[in-house]
Tab-separated table of N, CA and C in Angstrom:
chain	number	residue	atom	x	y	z
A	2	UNK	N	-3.736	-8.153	2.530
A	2	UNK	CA	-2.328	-8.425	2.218
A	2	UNK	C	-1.519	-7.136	2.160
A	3	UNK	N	-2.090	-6.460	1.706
A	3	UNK	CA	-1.242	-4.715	1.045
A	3	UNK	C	-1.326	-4.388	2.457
A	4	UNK	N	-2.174	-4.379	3.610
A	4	UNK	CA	-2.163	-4.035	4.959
A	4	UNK	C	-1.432	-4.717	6.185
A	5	UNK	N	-0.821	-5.865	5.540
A	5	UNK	CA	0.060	-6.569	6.489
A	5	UNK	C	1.400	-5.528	6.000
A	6	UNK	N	1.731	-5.577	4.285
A	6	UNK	CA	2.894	-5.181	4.176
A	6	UNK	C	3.036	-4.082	4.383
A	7	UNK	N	2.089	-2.825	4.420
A	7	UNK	CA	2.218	-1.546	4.933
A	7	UNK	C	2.562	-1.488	6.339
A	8	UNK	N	1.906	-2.304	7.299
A	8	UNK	CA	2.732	-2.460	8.585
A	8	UNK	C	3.915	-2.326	9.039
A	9	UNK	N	3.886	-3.758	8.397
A	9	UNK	CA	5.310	-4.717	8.842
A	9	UNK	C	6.331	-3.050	7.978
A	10	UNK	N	6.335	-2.639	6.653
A	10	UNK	CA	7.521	-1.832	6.427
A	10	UNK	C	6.780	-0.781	7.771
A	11	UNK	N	6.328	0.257	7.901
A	11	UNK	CA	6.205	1.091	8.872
A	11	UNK	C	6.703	0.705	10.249
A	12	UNK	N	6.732	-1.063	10.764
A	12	UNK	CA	7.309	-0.893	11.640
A	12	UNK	C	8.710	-1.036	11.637
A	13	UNK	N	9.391	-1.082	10.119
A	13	UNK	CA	10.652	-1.402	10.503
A	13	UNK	C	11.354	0.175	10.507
A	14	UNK	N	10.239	1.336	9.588
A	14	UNK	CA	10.796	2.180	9.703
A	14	UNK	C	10.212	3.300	10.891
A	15	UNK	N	9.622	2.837	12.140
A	15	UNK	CA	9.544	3.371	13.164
A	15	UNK	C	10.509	4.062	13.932
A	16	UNK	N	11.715	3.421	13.776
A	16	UNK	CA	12.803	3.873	14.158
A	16	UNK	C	13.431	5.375	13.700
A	17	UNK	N	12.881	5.570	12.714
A	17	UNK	CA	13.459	6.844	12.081
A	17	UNK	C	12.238	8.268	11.870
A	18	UNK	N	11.075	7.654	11.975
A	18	UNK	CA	10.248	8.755	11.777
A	18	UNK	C	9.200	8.814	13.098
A	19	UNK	N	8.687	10.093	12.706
A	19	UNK	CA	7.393	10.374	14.128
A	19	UNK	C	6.243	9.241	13.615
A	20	UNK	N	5.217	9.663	14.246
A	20	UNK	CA	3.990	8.805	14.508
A	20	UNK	C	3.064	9.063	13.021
A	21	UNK	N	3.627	10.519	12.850
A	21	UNK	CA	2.822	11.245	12.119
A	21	UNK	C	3.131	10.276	10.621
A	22	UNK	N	4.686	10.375	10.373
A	22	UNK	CA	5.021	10.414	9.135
A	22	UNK	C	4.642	8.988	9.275
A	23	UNK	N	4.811	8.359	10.038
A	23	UNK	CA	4.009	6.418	9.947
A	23	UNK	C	3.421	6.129	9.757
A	24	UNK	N	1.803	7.113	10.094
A	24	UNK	CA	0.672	7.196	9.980
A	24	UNK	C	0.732	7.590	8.303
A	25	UNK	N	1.245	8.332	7.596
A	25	UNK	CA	1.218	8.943	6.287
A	25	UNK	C	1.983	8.053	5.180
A	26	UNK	N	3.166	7.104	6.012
A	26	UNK	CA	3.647	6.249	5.187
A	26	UNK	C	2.378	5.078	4.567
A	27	UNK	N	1.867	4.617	5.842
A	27	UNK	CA	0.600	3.267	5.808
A	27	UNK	C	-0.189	3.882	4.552
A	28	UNK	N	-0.699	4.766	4.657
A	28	UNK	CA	-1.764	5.075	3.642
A	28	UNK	C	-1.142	5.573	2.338
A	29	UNK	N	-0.205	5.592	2.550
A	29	UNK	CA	1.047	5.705	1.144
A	29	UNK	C	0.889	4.481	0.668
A	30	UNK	N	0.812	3.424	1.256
A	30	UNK	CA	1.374	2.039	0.962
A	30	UNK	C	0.348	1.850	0.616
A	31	UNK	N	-0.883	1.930	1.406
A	31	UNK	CA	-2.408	1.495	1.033
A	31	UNK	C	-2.717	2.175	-0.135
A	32	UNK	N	-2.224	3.063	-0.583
A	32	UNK	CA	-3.073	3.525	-1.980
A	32	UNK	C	-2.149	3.376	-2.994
A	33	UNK	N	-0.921	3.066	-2.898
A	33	UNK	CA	-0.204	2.209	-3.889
A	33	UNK	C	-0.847	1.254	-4.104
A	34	UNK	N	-0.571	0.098	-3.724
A	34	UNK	CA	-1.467	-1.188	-3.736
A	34	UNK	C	-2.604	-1.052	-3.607
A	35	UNK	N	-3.545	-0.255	-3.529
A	35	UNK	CA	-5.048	-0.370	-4.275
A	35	UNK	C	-5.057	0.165	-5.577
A	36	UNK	N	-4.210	1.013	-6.297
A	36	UNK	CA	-4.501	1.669	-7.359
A	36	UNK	C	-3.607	0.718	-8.458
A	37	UNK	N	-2.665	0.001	-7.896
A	37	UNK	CA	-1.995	-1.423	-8.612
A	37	UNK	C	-2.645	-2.130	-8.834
A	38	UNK	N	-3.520	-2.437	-8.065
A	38	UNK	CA	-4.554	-3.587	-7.914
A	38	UNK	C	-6.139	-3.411	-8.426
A	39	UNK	N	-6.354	-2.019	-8.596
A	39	UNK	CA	-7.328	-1.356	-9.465
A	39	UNK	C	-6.699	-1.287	-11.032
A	40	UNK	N	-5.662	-0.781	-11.084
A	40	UNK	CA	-5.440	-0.890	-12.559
A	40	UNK	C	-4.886	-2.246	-13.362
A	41	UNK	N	-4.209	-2.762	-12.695
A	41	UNK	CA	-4.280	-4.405	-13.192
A	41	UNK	C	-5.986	-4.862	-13.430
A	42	UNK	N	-6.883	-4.428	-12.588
A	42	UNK	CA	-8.354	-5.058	-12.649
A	42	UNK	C	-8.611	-4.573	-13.807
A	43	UNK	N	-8.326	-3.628	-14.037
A	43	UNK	CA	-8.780	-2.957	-15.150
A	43	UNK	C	-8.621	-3.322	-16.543
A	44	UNK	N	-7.117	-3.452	-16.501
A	44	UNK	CA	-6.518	-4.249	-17.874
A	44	UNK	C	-6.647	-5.398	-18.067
A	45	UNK	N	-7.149	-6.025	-17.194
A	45	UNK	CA	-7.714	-7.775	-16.982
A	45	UNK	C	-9.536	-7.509	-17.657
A	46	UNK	N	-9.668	-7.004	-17.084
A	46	UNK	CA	-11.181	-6.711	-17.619
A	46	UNK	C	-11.422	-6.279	-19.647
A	47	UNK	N	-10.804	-4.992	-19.689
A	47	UNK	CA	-10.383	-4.702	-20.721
A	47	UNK	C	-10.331	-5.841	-21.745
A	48	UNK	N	-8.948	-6.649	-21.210
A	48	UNK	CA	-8.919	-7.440	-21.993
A	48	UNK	C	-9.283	-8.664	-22.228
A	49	UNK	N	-10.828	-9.202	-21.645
A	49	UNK	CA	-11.579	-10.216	-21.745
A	49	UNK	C	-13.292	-9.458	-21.949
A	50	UNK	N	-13.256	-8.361	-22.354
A	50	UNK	CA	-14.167	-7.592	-22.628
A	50	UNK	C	-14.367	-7.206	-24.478
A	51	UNK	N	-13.309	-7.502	-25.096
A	51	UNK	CA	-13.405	-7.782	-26.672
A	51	UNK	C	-14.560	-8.962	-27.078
């Protein structure tokens, strides 16, 4: 899911940047949304772990 939406925004902002910075946006996006999605796990866990 986090890899559709890293796309889809990179391709809308294709228009304005190189290949490079597109390539650097995606994995921007990808490690937002894994570390969202790691730390929500976390506090979900946490708190059924009392």
């Amino acid at each position: 899911m986090a890899f559709f939406i890293a796309v889809g925004s990179a391709v809308l902002l294709r228009q304005r940047y190189s290949w490079l910075g597109l390539v650097l946006h995606i994995y921007g996006q990808i490690a937002i949304w894994l570390s969202l999605f790691v730390m929500s796990l976390a506090i979900v866990l946490a708190a059924f772990s009392h």
